[in-house]
Every structure is written in C-alpha cells, then in structure tokens.
CSV table of C-alpha atoms in Angstrom, one decimal:
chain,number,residue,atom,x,y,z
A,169,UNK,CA,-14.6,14.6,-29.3
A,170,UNK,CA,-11.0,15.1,-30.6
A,171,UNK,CA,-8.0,14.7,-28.4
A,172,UNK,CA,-4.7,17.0,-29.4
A,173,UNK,CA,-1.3,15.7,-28.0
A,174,UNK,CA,1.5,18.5,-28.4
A,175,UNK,CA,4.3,17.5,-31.0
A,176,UNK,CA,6.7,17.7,-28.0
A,177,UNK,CA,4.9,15.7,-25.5
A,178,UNK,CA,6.1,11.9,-25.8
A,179,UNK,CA,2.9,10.1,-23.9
A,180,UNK,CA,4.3,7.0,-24.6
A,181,UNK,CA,7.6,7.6,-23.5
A,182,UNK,CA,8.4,4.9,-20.8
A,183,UNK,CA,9.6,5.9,-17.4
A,184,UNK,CA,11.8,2.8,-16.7
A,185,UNK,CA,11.9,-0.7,-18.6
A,186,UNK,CA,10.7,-2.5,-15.6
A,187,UNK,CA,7.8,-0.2,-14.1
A,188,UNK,CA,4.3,-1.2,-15.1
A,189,UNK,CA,2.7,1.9,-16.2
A,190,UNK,CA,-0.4,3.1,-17.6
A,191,UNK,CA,0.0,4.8,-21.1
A,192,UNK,CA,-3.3,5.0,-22.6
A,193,UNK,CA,-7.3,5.3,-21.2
A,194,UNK,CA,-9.9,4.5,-23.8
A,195,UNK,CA,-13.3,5.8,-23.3
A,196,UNK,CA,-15.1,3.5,-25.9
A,197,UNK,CA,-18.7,4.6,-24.9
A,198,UNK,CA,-18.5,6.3,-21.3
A,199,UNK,CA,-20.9,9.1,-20.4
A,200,UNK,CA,-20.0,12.0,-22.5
A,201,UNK,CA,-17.4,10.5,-23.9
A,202,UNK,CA,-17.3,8.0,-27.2
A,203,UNK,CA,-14.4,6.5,-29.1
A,204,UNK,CA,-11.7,8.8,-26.9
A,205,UNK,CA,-8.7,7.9,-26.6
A,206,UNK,CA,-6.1,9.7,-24.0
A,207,UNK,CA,-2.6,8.8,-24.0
A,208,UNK,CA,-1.2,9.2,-20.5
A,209,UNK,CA,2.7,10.2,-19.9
A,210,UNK,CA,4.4,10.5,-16.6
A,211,UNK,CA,2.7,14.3,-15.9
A,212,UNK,CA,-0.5,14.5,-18.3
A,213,UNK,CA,-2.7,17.4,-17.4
A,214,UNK,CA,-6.3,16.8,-19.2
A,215,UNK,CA,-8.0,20.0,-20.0
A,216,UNK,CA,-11.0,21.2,-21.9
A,217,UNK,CA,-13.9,23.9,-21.4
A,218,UNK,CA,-16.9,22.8,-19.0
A,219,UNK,CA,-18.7,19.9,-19.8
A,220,UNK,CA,-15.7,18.5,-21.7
A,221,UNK,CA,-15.2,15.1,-19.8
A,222,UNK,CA,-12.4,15.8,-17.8
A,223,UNK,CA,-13.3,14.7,-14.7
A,224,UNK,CA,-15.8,11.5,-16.5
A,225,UNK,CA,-12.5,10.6,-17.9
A,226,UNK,CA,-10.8,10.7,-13.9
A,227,UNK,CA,-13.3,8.7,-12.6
A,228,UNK,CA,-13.2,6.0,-15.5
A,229,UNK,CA,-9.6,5.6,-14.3
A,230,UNK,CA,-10.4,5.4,-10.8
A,231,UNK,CA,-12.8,2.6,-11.7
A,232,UNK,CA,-10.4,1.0,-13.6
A,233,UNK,CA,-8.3,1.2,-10.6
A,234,UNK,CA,-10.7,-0.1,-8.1
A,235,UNK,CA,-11.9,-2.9,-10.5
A,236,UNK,CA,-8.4,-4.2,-10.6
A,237,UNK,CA,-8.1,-4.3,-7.0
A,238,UNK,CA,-10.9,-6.6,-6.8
A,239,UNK,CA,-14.0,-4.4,-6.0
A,240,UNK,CA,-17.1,-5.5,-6.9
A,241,UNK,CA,-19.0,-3.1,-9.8
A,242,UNK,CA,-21.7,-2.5,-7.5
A,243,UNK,CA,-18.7,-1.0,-4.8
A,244,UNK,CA,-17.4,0.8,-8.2
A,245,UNK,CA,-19.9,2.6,-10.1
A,246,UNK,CA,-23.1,4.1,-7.6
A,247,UNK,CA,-24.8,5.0,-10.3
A,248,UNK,CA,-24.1,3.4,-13.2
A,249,UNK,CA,-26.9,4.4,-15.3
A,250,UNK,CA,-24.9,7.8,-15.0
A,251,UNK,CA,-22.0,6.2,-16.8
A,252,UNK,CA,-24.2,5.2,-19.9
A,253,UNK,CA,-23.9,7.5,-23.3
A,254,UNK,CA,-27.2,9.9,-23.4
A,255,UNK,CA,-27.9,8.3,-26.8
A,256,UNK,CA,-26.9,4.7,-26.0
A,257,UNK,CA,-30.1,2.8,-27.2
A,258,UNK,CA,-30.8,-0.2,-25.8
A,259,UNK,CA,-31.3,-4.1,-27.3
A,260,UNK,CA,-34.7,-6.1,-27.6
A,261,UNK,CA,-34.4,-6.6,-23.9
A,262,UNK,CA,-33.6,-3.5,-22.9
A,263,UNK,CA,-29.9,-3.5,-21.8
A,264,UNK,CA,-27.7,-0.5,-21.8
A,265,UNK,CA,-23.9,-0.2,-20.9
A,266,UNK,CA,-20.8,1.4,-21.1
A,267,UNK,CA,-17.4,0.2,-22.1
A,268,UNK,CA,-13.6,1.3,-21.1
A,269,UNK,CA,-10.3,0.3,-21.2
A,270,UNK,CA,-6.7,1.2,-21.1
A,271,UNK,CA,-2.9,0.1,-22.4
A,272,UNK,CA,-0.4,-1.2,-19.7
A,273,UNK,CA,3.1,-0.8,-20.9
A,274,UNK,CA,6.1,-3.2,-18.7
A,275,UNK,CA,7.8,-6.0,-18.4
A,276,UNK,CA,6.1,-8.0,-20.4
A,277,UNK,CA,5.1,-5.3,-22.9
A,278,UNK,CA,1.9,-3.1,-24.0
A,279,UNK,CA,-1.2,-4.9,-22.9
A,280,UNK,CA,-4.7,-4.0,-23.4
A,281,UNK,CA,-7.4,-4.3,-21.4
A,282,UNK,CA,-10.8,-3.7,-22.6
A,283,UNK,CA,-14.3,-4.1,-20.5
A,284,UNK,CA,-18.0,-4.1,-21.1
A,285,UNK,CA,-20.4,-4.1,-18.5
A,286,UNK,CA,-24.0,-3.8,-18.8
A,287,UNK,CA,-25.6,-0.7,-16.6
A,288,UNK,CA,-29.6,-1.8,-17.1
A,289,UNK,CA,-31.8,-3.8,-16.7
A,290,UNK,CA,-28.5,-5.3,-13.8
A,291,UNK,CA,-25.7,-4.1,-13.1
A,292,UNK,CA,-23.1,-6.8,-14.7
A,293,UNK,CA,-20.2,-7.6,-16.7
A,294,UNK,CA,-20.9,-8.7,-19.9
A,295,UNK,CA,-17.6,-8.9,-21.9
A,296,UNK,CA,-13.6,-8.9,-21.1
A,297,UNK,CA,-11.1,-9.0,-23.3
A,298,UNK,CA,-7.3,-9.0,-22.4
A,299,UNK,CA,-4.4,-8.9,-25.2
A,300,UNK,CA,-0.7,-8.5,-26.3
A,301,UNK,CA,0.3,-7.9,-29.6
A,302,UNK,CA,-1.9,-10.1,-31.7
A,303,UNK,CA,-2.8,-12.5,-29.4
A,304,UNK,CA,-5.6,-12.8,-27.1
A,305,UNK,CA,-5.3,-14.1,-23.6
A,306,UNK,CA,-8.4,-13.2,-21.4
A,307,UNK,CA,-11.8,-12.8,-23.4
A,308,UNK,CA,-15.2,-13.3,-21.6
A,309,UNK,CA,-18.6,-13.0,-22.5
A,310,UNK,CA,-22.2,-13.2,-21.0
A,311,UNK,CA,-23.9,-16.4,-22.9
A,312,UNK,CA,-26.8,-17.3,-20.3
A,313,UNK,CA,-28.7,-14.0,-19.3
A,314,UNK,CA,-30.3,-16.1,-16.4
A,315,UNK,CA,-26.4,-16.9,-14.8
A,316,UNK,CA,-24.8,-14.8,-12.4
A,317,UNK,CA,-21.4,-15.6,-14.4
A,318,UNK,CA,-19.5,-15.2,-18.1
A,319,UNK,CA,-17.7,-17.7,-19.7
A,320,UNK,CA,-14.4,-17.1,-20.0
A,321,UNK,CA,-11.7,-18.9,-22.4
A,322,UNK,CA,-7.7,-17.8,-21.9
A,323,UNK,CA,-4.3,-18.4,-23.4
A,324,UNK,CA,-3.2,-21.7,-22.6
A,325,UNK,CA,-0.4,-22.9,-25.6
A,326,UNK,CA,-0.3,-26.5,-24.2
A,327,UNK,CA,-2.3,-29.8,-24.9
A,328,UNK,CA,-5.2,-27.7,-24.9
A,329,UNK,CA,-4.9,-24.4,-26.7
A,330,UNK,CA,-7.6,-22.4,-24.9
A,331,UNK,CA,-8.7,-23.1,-20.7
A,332,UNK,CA,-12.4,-22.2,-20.8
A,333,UNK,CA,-14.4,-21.5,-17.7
A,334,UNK,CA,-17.0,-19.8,-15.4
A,335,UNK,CA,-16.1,-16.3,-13.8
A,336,UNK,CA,-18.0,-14.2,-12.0
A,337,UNK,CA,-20.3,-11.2,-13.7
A,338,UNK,CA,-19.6,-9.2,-10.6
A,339,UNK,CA,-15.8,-8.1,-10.9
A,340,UNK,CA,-12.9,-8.0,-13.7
A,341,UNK,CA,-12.1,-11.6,-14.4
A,342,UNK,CA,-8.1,-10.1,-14.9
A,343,UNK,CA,-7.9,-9.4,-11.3
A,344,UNK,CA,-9.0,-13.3,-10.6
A,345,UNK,CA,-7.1,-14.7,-12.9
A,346,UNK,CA,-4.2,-15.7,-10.6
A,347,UNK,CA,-6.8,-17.9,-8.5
A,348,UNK,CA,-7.9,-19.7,-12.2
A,349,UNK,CA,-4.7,-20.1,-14.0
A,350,UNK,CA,-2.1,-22.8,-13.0
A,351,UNK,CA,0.8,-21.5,-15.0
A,352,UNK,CA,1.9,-24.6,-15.9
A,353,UNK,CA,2.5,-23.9,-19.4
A,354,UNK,CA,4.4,-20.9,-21.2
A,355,UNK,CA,1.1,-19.9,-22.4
A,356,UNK,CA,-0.2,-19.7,-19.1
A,357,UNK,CA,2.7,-18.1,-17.5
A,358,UNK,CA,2.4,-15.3,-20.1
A,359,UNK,CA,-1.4,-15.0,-19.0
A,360,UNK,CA,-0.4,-14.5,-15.3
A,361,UNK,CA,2.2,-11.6,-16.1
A,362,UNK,CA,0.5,-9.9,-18.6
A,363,UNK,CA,-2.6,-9.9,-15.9
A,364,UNK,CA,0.0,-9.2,-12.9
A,365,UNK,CA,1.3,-6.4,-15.4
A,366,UNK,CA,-1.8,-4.6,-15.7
A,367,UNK,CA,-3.2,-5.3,-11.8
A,368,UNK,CA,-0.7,-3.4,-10.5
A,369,UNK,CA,-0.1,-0.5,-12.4
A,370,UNK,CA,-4.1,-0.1,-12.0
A,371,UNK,CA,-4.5,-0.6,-8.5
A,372,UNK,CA,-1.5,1.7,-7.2
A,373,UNK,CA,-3.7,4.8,-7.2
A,374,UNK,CA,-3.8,7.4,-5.1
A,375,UNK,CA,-6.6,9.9,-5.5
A,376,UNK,CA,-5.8,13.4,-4.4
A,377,UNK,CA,-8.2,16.1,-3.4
A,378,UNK,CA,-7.3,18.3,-0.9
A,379,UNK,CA,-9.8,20.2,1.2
A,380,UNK,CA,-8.5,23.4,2.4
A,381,UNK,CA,-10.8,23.6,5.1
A,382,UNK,CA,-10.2,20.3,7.0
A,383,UNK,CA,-6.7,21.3,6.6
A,384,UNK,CA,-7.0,24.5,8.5
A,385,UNK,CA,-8.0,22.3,11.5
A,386,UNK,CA,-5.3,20.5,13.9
A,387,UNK,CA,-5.2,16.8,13.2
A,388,UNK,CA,-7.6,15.3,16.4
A,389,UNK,CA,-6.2,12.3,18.5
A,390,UNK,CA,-9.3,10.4,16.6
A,391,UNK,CA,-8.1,10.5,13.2
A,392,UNK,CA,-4.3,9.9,14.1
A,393,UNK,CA,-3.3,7.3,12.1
A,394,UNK,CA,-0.4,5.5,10.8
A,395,UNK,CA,0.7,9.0,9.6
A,396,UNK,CA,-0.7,8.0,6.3
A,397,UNK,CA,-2.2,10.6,4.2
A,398,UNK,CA,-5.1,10.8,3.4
A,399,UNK,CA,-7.0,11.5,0.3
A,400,UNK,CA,-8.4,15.1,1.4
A,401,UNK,CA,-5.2,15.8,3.2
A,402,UNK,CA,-7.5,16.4,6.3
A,403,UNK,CA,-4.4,14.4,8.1
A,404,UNK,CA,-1.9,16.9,6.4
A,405,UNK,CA,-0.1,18.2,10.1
A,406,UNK,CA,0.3,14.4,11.1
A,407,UNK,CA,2.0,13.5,7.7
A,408,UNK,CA,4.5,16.4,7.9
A,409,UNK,CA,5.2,15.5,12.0
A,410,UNK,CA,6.5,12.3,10.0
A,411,UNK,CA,8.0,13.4,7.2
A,412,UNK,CA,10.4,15.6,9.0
A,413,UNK,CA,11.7,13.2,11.2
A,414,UNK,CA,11.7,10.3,8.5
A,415,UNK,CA,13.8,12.1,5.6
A,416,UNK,CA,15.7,15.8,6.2
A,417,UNK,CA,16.4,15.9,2.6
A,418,UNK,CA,13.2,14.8,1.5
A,419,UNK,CA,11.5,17.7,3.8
A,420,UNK,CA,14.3,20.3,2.5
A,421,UNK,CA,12.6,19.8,-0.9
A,422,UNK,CA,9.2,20.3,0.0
A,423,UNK,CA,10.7,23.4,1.9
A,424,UNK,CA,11.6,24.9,-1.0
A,425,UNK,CA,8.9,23.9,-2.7
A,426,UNK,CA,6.4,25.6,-0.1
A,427,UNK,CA,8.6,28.4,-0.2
A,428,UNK,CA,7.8,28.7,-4.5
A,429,UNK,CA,4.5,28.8,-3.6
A,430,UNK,CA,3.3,30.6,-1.1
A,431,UNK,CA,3.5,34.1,-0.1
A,432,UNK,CA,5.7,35.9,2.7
A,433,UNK,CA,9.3,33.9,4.1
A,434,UNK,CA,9.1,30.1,4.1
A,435,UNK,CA,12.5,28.8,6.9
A,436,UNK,CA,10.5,25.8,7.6
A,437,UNK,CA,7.5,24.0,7.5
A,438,UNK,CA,6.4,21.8,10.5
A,439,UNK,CA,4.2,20.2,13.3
A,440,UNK,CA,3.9,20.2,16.7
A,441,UNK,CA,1.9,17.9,19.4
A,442,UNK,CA,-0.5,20.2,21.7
A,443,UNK,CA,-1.3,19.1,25.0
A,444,UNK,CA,-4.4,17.2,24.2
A,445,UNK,CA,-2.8,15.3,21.6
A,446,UNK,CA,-4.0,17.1,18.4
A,447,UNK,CA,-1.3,17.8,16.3
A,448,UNK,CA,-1.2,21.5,14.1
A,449,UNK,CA,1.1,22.3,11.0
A,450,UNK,CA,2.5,25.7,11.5
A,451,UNK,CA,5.4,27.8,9.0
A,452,UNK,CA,8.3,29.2,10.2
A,453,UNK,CA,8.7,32.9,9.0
A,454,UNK,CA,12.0,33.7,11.0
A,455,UNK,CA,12.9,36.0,13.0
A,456,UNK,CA,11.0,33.7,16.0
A,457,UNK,CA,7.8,34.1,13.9
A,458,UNK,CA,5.8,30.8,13.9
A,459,UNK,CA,2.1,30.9,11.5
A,460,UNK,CA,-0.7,28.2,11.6
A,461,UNK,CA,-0.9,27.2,8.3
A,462,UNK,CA,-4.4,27.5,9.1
A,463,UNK,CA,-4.2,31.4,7.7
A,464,UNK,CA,-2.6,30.3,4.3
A,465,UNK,CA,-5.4,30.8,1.5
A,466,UNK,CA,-6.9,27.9,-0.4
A,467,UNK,CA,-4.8,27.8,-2.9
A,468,UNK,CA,-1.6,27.9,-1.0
A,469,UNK,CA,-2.8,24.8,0.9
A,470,UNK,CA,-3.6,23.4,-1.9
A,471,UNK,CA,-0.4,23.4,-3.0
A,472,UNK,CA,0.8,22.7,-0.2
A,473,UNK,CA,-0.4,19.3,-0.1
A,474,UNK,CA,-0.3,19.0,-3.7
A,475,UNK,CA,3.5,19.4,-3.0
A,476,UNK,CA,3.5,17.0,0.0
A,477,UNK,CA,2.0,14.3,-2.5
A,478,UNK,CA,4.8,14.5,-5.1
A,479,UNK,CA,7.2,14.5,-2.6
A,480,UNK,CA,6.0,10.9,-0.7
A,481,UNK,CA,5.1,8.2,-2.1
A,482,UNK,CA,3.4,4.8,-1.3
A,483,UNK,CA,4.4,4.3,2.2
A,484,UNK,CA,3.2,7.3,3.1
A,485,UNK,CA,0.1,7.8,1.3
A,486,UNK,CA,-3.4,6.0,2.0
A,487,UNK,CA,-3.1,3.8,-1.0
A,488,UNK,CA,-2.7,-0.1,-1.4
A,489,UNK,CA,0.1,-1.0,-3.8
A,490,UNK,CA,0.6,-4.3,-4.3
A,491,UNK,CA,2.5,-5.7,-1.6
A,492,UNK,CA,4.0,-9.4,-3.5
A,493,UNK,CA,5.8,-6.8,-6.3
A,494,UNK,CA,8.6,-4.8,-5.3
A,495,UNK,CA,8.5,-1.6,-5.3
A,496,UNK,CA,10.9,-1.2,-8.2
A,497,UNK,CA,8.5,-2.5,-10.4
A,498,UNK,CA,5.7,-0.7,-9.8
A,499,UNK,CA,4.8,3.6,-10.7
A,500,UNK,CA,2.1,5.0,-8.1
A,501,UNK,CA,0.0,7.0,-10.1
A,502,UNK,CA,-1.4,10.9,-8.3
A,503,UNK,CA,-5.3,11.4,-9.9
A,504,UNK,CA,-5.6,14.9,-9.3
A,505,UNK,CA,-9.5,16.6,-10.2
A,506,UNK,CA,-9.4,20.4,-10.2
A,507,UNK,CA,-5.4,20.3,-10.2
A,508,UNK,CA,-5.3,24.0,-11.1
A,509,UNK,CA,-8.1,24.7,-8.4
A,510,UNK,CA,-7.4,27.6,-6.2
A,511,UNK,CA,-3.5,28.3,-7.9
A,512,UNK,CA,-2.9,31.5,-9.0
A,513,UNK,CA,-0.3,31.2,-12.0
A,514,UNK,CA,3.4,31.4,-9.8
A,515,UNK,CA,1.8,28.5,-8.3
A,516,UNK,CA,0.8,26.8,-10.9
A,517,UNK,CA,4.2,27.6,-13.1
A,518,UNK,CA,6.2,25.8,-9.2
A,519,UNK,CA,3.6,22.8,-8.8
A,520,UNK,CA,4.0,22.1,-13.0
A,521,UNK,CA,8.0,22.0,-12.4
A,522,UNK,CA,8.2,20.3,-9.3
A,523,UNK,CA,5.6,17.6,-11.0
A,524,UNK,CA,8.0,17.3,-13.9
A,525,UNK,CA,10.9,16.9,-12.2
A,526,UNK,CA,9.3,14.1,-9.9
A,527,UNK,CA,7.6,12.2,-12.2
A,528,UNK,CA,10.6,12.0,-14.8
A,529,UNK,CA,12.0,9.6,-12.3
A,530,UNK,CA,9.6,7.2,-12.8
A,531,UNK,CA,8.0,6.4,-9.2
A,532,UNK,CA,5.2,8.7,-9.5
A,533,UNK,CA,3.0,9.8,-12.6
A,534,UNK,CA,0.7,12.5,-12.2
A,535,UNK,CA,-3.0,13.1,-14.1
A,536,UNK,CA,-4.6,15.7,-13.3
A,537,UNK,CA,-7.2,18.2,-14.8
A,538,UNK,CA,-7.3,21.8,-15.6
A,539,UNK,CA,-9.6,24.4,-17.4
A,540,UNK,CA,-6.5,25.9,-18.8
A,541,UNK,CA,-3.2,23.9,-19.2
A,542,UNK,CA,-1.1,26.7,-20.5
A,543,UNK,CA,0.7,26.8,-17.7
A,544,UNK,CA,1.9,23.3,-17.6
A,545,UNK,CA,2.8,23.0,-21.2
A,546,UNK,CA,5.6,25.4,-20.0
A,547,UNK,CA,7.1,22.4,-18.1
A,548,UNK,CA,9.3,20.2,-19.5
A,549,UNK,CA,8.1,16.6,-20.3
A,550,UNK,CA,4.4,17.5,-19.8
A,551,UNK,CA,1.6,16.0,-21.6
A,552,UNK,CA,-1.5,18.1,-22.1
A,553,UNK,CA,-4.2,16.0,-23.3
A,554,UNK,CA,-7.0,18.8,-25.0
A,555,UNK,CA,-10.5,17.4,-24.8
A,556,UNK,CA,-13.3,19.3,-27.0
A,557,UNK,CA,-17.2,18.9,-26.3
C-alpha cells in the first residue's frame, strides 16, 4: 500500500499552537491495511479505488476515538476478528491481532500512541506504548495469559524512575491514566498532559453520515432533543429551528452555502413547528414560495447537512468533547465516509471550499473519503491522502 501526499498539501501544518490535534493515523497491521501511514491535516480527503481501505482506515479512527473515551474493546470492535490482516498467522497458542496508532500534535508537543490488542483466541489488549520525542511514558504489556490485566510501567523522573502497575486488558490504559498517576513529580506531570493531550483530540469526534431519507421526514415530538444533531442528521429540521435563532450570521453562511449547492433560488433556509409538534425544514424560493426540503435530491441534502456540520460545532452536535478542557484548546474533528456520496461536481467544488475555509480556523478538521478527490485538491489547504490496493 503506498500513500501519496501532494507537494502542496502541508498535513502537518498545525492549526493553532494550543489545539490538540490529530496529525497522523498509522495502520500498523489493520485489515487490509499494513505498515500505512496517513498524515491527517485540517481538510484531508482519503481516496483510492474499491477495496482500497478507505473507509477500514475511518473506522480505525473511530476506534481510536471511542477507546480514548473510555469504551471498553468489546463496545469498540463487534467483530474483531474482521479487523485482523487476511495473512496474520497466528503464535503457538493461537493468538491473532491487529495493531494501530496515531500522532497527537499540542501543547505539549507530537505524541505517539501506539496499541496492540489481541482479536483471538479473547478479545484483549496486549501492548500500549505512549511516547514524546525519545522518551517513553506509558508502555504495557500482557505477561500472565491467565490475568485479566497488563502490566504497565510509566514515566515517573523522581526517586523512582519508572511507577509500574496493574491496568486493565479491557480498555486503553492512556485514557486511565489520570486515575493512576499522582503527578507529583515533573515526570509525572508530563505523563498526565501528554495523556490529556492525546484523550481529547481523540475523543472530540463527530461521525457524520447523513441519511437522505430520514431527512425528508419532519422531526417527530419523540426524537426532539436538545436540538443536537445527530449523526444521520435524521434531526436536521430541529437543528436548523435552533441555529436560526441562536446565530443570524452563522445561518447567513449556511444560506449561502445552501444556495452554492443546490439547485433553483435559495432566500432562506428554515423550520417551522406543526400543530402536532413535529417540526419540518422547508426553503424559501421567494416570491412567497416555501419547499419542503423533503423534494431536494440526495445529494443536495446531503450537502445540506454536510454544510450544517461545518458550520456548528460541539455544542451543537451529538458529540462529547471533553468538558474539564476549554474549548480553545481542543479541534472537533468531522469523520465523513462517502463524503463525495450523492454530489454532483458544483457541489462537491462548494462543500471542498466551504470545508477549507472552516477548517483553516482551527476548530474543526474534516476527514472524509472519496472515490475521486480531484475535486477537492482544487481547494486551498486540502490534503488528499491517495491509498492504492
């Protein structure tokens, strides 16, 4: 598998010295996928003919993602097996696994993480290692088959040089580490941020795939929530009823943007409460002329709420940032399967330039996937990540 980054696309180019972000996703040994590594900028579109890896390389991130928010690997992976390499052979005792990691650029600097975990004959981790620069501060490893834990030794720089203890197989030791380590020494305190570093630019995901078809459908009085949207957009009416009255200038952009994308006059795009409570979007043509957006196409909802997305963030998505880091210090990161789903290219050519210009300001990144990334490679500061079978 080889992995092309144009000359002109800086993946590594922070977004702001203070955001935790995630810059690179290594694929060690992960389904299809061996010894890849994708570097990740603020818009990276991953693309690649069928059977590539492009949406096994998603979902390693979404497990990454999930992991750090304290999940449990059985919660994680459903089928683990699935995530083994074809060819992986396994030891005298029969084990078989997978391994991933990724590169978590901030504050305290570019930290690895890197993960292990055994798929048969249990479902378990069986190694951990955490690093900056040189120096290792996390590394676990299953000694005892029979134990339902690793031992675990970490960066401690005081009387004793290394803390070692007893973590759980079950769930990335990183994410525990603040209920372990004291931070009494420097060493210690460099363990907690470099672990706080990498928890929160992994677990302030949002996972976006919109379903044209729920969306067509007024929002019920069931599935009214907090006017947080949700992952399929199903709630996307509801979101905009807020939106509007939340932030005029925010909702003039996405106005405009709906107005780039979809076909026939865009004045405004709104929602309105029925009698029985359900709530439906609807577009303003002018003239008096109000349409569902129940009659757009799938690709113009699609973009629609692919453009809604962008144009939010955290508090209005269904996603759980972490709540003890402000906000400046954290990037919400859009996964986006399929972006290019649906679009015909004028869509594709708005959604790349209004990605680019959001995500240049550092609050929200954007990977998604596409069969053919032509189209955003047109956009300034886009990263197109080229993955070959």
């Amino acid at each position: 598998m080889t992995v092309h980054l144009p000359q002109e696309a800086d993946a590594g180019q922070p977004s702001g010295p203070d955001r935790s972000r995630v810059t690179e996703l290594r694929l060690s040994a992960f389904a299809s996928h061996r010894g890849a590594v994708l570097p990740l900028g603020p818009l990276t579109v991953v693309t690649g003919p069928s059977g590539s890896g492009k949406s096994t390389a998603l979902a390693a991130y979404g497990a990454l993602a999930r992991l750090a928010a304290g999940d449990e690997l059985i919660d994680v992976f459903a089928d683990p097996v699935a995530c083994v390499p074809d060819r992986a052979r396994g030891d005298g005792q029969h084990r078989r696994g997978f391994r991933i990691g990724c590169t978590v650029d901030g504050p305290v600097g570019a930290v690895r993480l890197d993960v292990a975990v055994q798929a048969e004959p249990e479902l378990r981790v069986v190694g951990e290692r955490l690093t900056r620069g040189g120096l290792t501060l996390l590394e676990t490893a299953l000694r005892d088959p029979g134990r339902r834990a690793v031992q675990a030794a970490w960066h401690t720089a005081g009387m004793t040089p290394v803390t070692r203890a007893p973590l759980p197989d079950d769930r990335l030791g990183t994410a525990l580490l603040p209920l372990r380590v004291a931070g009494k020494t420097e060493g210690q305190r460099l363990v907690l941020a470099a672990a706080e570093q990498v928890v929160v630019a992994l677990r302030s995901v949002f996972p976006c795939a919109p379903r044209p078809g729920a969306m067509r459908l007024p929002v019920p009085p069931g599935l009214l929530g907090a006017g947080r949207l949700l992952s399929g957009c199903d709630n996307l009416a509801e979101v905009l009823l807020r939106t509007k009255e939340e932030c005029g200038s925010r909702h003039a952009r996405l106005v405009a943007a709906v107005r780039a994308g979809c076909a026939g006059p865009v004045a405004d795009v709104f929602a309105e409460v029925a009698d029985d409570g359900s709530v439906r979007a609807l577009i303003d043509r002018g003239g008096g002329i109000r349409s569902p957006v129940g009659r757009l196409g799938d690709g113009e909802l699609r973009y629609l709420a692919l453009a809604l997305v962008l144009l939010t963030g955290p508090g209005v998505l269904e996603v759980d940032p972490a709540s003890e880091v402000p906000s400046a210090y954290q990037s919400l990161t859009v996964l986006a399967d399929g972006l290019d789903h649906f679009l015909d290219l004028r869509q594709k050519r708005a959604l790349a330039d209004l990605a680019a210009r959001t995500c240049e300001r550092g609050h929200i990144r954007l990977v998604g996937t596409a069969s053919d990334a032509s189209w955003a490679a047109e956009a300034g500061g886009a990263a197109v990540v080229d993955l070959e079978p």
